[in-house]
Structures are given as C-alpha cells and as structure tokens.
PDB file of C-alpha atoms in Angstrom:
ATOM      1  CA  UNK A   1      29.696  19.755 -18.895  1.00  0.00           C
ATOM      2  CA  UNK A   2      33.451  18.845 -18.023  1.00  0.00           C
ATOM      3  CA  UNK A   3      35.667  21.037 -15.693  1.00  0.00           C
ATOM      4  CA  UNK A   4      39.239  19.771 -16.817  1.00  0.00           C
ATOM      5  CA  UNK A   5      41.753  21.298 -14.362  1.00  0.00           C
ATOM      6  CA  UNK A   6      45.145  22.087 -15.269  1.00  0.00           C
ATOM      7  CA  UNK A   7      48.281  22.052 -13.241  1.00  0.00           C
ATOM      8  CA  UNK A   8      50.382  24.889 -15.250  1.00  0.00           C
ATOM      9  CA  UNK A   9      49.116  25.367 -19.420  1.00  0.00           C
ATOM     10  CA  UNK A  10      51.022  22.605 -20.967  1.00  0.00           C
ATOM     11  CA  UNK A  11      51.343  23.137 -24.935  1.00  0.00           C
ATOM     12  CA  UNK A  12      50.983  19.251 -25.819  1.00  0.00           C
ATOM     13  CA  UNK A  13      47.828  19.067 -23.080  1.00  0.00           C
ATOM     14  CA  UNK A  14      46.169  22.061 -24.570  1.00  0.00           C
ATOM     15  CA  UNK A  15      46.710  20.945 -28.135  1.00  0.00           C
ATOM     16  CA  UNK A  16      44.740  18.150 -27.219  1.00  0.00           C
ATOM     17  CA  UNK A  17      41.966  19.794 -25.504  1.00  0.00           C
ATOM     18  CA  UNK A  18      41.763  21.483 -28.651  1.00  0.00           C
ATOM     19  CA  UNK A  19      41.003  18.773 -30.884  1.00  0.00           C
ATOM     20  CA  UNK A  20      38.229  17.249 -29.098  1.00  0.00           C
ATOM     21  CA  UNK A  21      35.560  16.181 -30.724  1.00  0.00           C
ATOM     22  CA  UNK A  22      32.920  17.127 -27.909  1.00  0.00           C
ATOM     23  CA  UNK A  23      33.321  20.780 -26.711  1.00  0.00           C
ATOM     24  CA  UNK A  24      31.030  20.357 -23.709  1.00  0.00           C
ATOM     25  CA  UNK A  25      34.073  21.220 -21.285  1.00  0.00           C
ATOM     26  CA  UNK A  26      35.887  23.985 -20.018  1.00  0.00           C
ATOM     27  CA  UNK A  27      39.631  23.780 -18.530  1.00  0.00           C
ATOM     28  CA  UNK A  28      40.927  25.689 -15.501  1.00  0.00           C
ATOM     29  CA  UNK A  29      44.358  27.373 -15.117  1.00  0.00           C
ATOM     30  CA  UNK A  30      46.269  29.150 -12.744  1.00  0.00           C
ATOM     31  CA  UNK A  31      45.799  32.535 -12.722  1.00  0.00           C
ATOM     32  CA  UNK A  32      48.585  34.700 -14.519  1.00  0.00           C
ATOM     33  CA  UNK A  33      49.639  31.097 -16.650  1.00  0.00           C
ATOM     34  CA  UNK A  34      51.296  32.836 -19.608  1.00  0.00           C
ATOM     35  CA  UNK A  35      49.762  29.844 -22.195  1.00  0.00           C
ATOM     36  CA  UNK A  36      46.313  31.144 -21.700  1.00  0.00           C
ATOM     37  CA  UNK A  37      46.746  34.116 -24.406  1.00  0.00           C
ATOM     38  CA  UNK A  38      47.773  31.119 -26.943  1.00  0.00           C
ATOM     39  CA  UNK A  39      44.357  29.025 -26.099  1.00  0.00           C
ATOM     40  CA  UNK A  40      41.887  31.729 -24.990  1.00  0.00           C
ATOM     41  CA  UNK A  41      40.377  32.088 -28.226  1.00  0.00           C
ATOM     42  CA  UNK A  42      40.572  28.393 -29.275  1.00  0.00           C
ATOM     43  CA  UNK A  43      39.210  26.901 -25.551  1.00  0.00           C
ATOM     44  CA  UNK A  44      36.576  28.013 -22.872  1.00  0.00           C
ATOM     45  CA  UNK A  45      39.525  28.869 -20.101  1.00  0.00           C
ATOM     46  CA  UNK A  46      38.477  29.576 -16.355  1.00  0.00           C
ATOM     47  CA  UNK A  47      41.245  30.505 -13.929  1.00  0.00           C
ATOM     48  CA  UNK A  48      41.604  28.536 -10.550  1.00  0.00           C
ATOM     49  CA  UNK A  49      41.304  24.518  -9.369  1.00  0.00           C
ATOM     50  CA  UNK A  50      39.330  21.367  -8.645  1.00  0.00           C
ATOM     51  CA  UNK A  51      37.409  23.394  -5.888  1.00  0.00           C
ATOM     52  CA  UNK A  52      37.068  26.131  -8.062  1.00  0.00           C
ATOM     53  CA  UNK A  53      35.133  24.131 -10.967  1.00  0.00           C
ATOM     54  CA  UNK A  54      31.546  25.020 -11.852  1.00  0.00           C
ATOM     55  CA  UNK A  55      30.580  22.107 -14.271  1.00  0.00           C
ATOM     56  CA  UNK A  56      29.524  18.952 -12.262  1.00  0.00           C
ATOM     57  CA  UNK A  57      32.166  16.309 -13.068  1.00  0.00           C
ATOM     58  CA  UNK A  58      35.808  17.148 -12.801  1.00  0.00           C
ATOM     59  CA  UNK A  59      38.756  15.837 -14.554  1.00  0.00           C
ATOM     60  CA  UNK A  60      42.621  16.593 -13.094  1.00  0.00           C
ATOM     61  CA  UNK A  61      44.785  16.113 -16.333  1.00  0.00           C
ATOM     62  CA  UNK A  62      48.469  16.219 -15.001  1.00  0.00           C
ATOM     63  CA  UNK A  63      51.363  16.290 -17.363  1.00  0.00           C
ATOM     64  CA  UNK A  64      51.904  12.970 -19.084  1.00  0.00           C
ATOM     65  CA  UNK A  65      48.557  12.440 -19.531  1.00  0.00           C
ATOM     66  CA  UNK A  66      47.683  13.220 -23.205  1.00  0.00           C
ATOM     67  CA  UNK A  67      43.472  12.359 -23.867  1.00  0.00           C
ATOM     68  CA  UNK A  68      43.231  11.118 -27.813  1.00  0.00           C
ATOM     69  CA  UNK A  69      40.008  13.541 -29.709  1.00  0.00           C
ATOM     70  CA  UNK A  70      37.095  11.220 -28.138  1.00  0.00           C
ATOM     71  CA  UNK A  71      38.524  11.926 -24.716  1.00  0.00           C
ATOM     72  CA  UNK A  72      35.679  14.104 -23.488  1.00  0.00           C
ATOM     73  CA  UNK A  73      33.163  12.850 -25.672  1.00  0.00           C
ATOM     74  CA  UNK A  74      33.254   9.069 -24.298  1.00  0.00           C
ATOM     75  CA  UNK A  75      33.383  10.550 -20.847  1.00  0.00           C
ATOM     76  CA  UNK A  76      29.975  12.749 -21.676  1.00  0.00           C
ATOM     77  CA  UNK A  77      28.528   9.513 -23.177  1.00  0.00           C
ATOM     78  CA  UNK A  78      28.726   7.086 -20.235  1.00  0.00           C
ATOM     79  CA  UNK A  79      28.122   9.865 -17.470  1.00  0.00           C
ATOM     80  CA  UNK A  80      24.930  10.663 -19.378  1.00  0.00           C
ATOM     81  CA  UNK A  81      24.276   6.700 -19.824  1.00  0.00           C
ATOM     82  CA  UNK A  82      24.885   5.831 -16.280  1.00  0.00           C
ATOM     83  CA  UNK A  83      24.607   8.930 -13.950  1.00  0.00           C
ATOM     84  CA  UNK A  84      23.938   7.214 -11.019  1.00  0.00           C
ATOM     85  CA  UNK A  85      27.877   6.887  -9.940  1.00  0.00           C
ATOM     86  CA  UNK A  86      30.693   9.461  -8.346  1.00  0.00           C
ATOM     87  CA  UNK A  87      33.717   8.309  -9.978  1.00  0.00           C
ATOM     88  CA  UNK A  88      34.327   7.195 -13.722  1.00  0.00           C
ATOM     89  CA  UNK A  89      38.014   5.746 -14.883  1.00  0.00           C
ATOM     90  CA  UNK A  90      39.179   5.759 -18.212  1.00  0.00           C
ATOM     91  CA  UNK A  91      41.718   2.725 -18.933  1.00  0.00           C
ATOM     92  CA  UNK A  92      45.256   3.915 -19.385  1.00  0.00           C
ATOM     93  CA  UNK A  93      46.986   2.678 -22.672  1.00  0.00           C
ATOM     94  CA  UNK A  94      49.072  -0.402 -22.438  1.00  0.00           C
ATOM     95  CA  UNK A  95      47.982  -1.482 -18.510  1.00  0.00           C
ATOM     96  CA  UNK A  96      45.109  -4.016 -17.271  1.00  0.00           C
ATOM     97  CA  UNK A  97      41.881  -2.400 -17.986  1.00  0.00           C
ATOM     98  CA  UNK A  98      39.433  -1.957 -15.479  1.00  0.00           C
ATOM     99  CA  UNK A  99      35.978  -4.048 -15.160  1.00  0.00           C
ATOM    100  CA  UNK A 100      32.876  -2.089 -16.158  1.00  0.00           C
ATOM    101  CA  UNK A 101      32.401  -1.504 -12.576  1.00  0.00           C
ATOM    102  CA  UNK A 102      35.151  -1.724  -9.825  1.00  0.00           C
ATOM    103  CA  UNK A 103      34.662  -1.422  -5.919  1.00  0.00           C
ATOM    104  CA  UNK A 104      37.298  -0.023  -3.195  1.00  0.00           C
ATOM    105  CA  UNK A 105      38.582  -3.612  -2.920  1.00  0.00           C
ATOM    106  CA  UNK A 106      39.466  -4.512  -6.936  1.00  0.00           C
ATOM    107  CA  UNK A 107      40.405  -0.970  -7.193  1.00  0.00           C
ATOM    108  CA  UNK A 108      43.085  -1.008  -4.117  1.00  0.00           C
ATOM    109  CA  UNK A 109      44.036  -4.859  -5.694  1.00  0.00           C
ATOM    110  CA  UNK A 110      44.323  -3.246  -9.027  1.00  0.00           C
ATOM    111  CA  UNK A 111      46.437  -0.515  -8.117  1.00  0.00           C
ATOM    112  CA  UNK A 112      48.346  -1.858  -5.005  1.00  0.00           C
ATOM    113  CA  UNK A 113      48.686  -5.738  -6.075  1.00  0.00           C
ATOM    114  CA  UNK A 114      48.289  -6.152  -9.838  1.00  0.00           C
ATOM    115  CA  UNK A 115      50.527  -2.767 -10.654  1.00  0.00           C
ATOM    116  CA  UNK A 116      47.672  -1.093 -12.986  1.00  0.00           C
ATOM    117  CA  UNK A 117      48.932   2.450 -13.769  1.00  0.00           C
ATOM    118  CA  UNK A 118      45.786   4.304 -12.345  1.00  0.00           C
ATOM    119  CA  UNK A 119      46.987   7.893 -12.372  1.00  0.00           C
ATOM    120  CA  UNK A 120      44.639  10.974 -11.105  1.00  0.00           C
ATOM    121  CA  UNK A 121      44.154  12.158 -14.868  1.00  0.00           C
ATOM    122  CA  UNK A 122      42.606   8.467 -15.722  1.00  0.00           C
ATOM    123  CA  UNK A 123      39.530   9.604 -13.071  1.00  0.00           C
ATOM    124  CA  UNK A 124      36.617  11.561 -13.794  1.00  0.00           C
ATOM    125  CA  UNK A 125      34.766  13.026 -10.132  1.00  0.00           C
ATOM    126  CA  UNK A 126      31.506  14.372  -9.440  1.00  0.00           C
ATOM    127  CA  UNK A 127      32.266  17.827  -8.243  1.00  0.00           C
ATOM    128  CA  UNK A 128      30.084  17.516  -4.998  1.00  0.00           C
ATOM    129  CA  UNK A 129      31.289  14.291  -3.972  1.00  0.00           C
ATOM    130  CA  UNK A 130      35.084  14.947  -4.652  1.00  0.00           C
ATOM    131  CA  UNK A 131      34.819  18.169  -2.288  1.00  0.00           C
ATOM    132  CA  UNK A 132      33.583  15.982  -0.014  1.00  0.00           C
ATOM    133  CA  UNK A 133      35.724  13.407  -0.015  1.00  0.00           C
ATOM    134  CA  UNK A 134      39.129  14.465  -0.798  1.00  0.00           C
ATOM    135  CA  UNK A 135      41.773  13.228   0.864  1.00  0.00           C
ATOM    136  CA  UNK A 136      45.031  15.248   0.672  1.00  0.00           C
ATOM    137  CA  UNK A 137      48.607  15.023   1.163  1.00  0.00           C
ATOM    138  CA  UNK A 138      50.892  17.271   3.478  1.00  0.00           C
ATOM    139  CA  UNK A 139      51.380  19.778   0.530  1.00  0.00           C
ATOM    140  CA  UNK A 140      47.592  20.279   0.153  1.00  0.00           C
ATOM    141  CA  UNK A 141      47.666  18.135  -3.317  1.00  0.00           C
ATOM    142  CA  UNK A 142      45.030  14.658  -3.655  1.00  0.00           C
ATOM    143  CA  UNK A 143      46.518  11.817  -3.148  1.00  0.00           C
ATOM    144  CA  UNK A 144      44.920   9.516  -5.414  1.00  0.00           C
ATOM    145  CA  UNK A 145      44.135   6.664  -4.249  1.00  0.00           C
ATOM    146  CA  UNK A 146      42.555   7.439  -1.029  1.00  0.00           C
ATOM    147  CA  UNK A 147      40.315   9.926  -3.052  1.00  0.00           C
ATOM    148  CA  UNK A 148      39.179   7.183  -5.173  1.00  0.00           C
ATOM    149  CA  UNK A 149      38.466   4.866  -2.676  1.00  0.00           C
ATOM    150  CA  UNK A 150      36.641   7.298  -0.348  1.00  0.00           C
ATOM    151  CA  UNK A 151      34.829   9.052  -3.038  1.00  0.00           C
ATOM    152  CA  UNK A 152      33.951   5.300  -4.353  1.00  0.00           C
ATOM    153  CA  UNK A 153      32.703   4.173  -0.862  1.00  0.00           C
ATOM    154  CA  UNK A 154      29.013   3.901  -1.720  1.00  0.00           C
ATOM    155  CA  UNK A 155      29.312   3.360  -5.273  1.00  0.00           C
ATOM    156  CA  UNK A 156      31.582   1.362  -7.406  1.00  0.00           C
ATOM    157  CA  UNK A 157      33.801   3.284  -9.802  1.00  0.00           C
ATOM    158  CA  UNK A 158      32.496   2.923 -13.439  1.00  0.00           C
ATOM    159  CA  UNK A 159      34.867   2.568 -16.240  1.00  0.00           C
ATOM    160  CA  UNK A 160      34.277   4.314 -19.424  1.00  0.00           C
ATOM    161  CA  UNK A 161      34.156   1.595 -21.924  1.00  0.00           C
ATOM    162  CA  UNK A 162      36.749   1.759 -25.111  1.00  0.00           C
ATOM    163  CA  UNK A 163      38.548   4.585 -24.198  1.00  0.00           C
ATOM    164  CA  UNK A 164      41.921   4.813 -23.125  1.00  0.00           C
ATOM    165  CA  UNK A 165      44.389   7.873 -21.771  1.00  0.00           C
ATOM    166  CA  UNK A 166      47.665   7.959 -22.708  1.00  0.00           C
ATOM    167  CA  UNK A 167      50.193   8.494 -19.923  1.00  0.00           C
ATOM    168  CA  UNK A 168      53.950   8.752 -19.368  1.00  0.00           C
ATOM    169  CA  UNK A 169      54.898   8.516 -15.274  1.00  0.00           C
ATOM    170  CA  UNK A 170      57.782  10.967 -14.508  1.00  0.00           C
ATOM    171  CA  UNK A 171      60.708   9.508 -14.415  1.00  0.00           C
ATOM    172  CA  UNK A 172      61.743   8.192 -10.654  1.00  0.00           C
ATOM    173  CA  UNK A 173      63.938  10.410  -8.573  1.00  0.00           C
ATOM    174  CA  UNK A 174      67.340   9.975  -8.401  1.00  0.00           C
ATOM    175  CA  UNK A 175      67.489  11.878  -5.179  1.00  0.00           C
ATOM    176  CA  UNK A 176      68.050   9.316  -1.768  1.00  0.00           C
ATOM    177  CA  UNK A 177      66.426  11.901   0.092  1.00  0.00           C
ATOM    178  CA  UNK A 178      63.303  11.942  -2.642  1.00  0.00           C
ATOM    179  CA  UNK A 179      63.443   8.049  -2.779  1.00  0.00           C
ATOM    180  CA  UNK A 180      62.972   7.780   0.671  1.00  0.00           C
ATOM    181  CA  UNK A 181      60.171  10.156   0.906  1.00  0.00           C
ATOM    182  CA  UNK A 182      58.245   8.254  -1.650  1.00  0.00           C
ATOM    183  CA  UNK A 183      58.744   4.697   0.267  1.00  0.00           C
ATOM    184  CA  UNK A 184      57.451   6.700   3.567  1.00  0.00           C
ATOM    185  CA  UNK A 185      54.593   8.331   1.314  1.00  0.00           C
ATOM    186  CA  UNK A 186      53.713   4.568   0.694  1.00  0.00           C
ATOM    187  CA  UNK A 187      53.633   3.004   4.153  1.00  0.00           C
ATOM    188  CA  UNK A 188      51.672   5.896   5.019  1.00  0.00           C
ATOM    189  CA  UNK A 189      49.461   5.031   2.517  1.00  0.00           C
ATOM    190  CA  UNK A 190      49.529   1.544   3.774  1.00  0.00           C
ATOM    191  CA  UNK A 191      48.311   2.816   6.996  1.00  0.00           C
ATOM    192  CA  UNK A 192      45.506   4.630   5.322  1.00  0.00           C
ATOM    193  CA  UNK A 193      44.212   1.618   3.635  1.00  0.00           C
ATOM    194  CA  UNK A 194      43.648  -0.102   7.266  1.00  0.00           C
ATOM    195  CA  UNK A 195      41.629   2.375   8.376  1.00  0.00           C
ATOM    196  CA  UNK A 196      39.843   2.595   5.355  1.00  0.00           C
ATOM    197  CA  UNK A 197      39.237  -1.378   5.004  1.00  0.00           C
ATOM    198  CA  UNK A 198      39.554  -2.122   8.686  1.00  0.00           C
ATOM    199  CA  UNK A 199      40.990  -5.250  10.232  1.00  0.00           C
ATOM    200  CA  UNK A 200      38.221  -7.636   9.410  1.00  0.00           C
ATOM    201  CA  UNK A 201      38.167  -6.174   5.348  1.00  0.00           C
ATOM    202  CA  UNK A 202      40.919  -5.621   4.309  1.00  0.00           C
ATOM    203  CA  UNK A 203      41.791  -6.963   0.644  1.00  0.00           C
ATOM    204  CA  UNK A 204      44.053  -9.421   1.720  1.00  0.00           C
ATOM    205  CA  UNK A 205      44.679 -11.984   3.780  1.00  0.00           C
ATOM    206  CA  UNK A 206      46.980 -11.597   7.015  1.00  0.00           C
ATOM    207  CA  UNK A 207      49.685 -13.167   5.794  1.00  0.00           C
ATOM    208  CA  UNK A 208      50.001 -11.226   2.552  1.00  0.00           C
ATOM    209  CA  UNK A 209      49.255  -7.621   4.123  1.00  0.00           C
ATOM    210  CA  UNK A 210      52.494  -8.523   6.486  1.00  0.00           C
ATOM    211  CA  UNK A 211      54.238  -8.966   3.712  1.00  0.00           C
ATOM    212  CA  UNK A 212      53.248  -6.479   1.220  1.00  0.00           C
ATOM    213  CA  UNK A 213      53.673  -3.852   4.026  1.00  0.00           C
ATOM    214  CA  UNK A 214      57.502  -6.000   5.191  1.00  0.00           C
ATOM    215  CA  UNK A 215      58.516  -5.147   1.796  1.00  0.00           C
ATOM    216  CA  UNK A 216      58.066  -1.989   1.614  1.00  0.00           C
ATOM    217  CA  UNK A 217      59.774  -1.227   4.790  1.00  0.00           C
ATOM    218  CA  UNK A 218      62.357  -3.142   4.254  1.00  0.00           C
ATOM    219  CA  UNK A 219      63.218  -0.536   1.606  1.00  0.00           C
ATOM    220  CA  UNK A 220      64.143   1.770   4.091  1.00  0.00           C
ATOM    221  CA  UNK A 221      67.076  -0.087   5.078  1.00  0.00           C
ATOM    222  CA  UNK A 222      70.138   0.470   5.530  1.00  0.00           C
ATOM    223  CA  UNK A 223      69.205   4.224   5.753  1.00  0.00           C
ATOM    224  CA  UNK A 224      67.418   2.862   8.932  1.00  0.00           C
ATOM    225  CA  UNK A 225      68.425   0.149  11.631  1.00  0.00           C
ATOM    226  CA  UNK A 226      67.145  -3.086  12.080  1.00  0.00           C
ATOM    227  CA  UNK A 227      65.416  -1.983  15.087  1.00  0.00           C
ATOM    228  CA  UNK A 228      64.242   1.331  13.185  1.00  0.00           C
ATOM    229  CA  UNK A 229      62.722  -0.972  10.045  1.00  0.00           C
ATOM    230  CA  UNK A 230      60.548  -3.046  13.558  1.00  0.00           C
ATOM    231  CA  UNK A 231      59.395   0.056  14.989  1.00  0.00           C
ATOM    232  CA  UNK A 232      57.404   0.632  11.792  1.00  0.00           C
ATOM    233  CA  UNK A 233      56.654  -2.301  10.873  1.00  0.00           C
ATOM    234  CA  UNK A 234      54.760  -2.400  14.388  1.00  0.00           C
ATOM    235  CA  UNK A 235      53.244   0.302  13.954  1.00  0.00           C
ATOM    236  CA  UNK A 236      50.396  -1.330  11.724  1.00  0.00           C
ATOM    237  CA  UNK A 237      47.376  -2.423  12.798  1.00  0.00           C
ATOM    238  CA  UNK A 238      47.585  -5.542  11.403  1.00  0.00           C
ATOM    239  CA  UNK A 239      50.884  -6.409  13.527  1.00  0.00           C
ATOM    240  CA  UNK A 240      48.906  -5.641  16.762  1.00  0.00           C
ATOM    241  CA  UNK A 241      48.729  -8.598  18.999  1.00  0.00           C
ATOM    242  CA  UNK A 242      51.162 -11.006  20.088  1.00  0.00           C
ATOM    243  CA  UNK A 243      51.227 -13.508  17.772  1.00  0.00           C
ATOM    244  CA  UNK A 244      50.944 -10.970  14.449  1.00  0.00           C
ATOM    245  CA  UNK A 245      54.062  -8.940  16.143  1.00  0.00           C
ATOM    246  CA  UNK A 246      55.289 -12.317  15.437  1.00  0.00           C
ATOM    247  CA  UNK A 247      54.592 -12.765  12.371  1.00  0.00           C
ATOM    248  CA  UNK A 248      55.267  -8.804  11.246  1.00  0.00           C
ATOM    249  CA  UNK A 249      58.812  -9.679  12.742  1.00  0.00           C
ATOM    250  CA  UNK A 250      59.206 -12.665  10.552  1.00  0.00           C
ATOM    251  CA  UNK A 251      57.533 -11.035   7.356  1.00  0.00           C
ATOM    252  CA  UNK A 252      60.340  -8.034   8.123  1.00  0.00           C
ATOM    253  CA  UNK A 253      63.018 -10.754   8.017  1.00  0.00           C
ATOM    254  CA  UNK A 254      62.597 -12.129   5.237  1.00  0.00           C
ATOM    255  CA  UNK A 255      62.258  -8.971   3.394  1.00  0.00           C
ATOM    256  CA  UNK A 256      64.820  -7.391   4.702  1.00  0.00           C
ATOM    257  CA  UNK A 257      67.096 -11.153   3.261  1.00  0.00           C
ATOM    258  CA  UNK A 258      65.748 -10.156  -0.103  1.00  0.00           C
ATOM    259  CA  UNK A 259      66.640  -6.526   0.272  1.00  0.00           C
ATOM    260  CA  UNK A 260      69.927  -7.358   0.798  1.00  0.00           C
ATOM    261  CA  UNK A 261      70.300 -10.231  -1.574  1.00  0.00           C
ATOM    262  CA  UNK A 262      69.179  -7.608  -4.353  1.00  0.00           C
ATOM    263  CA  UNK A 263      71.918  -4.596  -2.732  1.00  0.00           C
ATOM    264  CA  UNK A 264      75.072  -7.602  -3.096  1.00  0.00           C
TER     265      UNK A 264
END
C-alpha cells in the first residue's frame, strides 16, 4: 500500500487520485480540510502527515503535481519488482529522465548541474527510512534534496520505468525580500552538500564547486557589499586554505562581472 500525503485537499489532485487505476493507496489530509466531505466516499482518506502514514512507502504530492491514472499502479509494480531500495523517482514530464538507478552523486548532478526538475511529489519513500532520515527546513517542512540524498545514502534511488508526473513549479516570487531568501535557502543548501559529500567527494571538481557556489552568491549583490558577498563565500569549506581563499576570491570576481554585466 501507498500513503499519498496531501498538503491542503486540492480538487484537480483529488480528481486524480480518483481515477487511478490501482486503489492500493490511501491519501492523508489535514484535519478539518473542508474537501474531504467531497472525496470521502470516492477515496480511503486518513487525516494527518508523512509521519503520520501507516502504509510503508510514502508519496508527498504538492500542488502542481498532477499523477496521470497509472500513477500508483507503476509505483506498486516496481516497489514489488525491486523492494530492496528506500527511495523510488518517477520522471517528471518534459525534463531529463533519470537512469534506472541513480546514486547521491548523479542525483545532486542531476538536480544541481543539469537543471532536472526533481520536485518532492516525483519521490516515492519508505516510511521507516524517510523518518529516519529527514532533513528539514527552519519551518519544519523537507527540504528535498537533502532528504533524497540522505535517505539514498546506502542505496541508489530507483526510477520507476515509463512513468512520468506532471508538474507545474509555482511561479517565482516577485518579492526582493522572498528572492533573497530563496538565494540564501540555496547557499545553505550548498553548505549542506559539503558535509554530505565531504571535501575529498564532492561531485565536482574544485574549480567548478568555487564557481557554482561564486554564482550563486554573487546574486546577493548589490543588496550586499563586496566585502559582505567574501564573507560568505569564505565561509565554505571548500574555500578553506590559503590558496582556495584565493581562488573563492577570484571565482567571486568573476561572478560578481557577470552579475553586473546582466543588471546594465
């Protein structure tokens, strides 16, 4: 069984979970969440969340995603087929799919490097395992792709062949003070990674962690000064050491050029 967790009763979402082929599944809402009276008769509805599910795999549909009628069915199959993982991925329509099997490192490359829309609806988690392995953010919510990676530490993630989600991102705030929240949310996630990977694993090479990290510091600017943008930038392990600070200072630079080419 499948314990599909639902931030607030979407109609469209529901509808969906109503036309699934396989009913092996049951979906969990907040309490009080005035769409269960339309569904309750139609789908087996639990109230609560993740850490609340009973079933042993655990699927976190946020809105945007919409799963086509084989969703949970294809899911079933390949759990059932290969049980002997903690994490499963479904492909998201229109973005790189996923090899059959995909460790911390392609994953982070994926996601981080190659741009792969790899929301928290497009993974599947064994219930165990996710509870103890979640990592969260400062609101209490996952954050995504530390969970993955940690909860994919000793086994690779395993996609579920032919199947794809559908998914629509929310659009990007407007907001400066929002913007800048998400950059920070993403050099903090940076700094995750190197403790995750460590110094001597990380995906990449030197060089190109500078200046992966470089550019997205340089983002903060002008909000922040020069010497503001080198603080952080410093802060990484991979700048520690005389001749990386070095480097991290010229990776800044020329990021920072770009940045400002781009703002002219």
């Amino acid at each position: 069984m499948l314990g599909i967790v639902l931030q607030k009763g979407d109609d469209k979402l529901l509808g969906t979970l109503v036309l699934q082929k396989c009913k092996e599944f049951k979906v969990y809402l907040p309490e009080n969440d005035p769409a269960e009276a339309d569904y309750d008769a139609q789908l087996q509805i639990r109230h609560g969340n993740w850490q609340d599910v009973e079933e042993a795999l655990v699927c976190l549909l946020e809105p945007g995603a919409l799963p086509d009628p084989d969703f949970v069915k294809s899911i079933l199959r390949t759990a059932r087929r290969h049980p002997d993982f903690d994490v499963y991925h479904v492909n998201v329509s229109g973005e790189k799919a996923f090899p059959r099997k995909a460790g911390p490192k392609k994953v982070f490359t994926l996601s981080i490097l190659g741009n792969t829309a790899a929301p928290l609806s497009s993974f599947v988690f064994r219930r165990d395992k996710l509870r103890e392995k979640a990592v969260y953010e400062a609101d209490g919510d996952l954050e995504t792709l530390p969970t993955v990676l940690n909860c994919a530490r000793e086994r690779p993630v395993r996609n579920v062949w032919l199947q794809e989600l559908s998914w629509t991102p929310a659009a990007p705030s407007a907001n400066p003070a929002a913007q800048e929240e998400a950059i920070r949310a993403r050099i903090d996630l940076f700094r995750w990674t190197e403790s995750f990977f460590g110094d001597d694993d990380y995906p990449l090479s030197v060089g190109d962690q500078l200046e992966l990290f470089a550019g997205e510091v340089a983002k903060l600017y002008p909000s922040y000064t020069v010497e503001e943008l080198k603080e952080i930038m410093n802060s990484f392990q991979v700048s520690q050491g005389t001749v990386r600070k070095l480097r991290a200072s010229s990776a800044l630079s020329s990021a920072l050029k770009q940045r400002q080419k781009g703002m002219q």
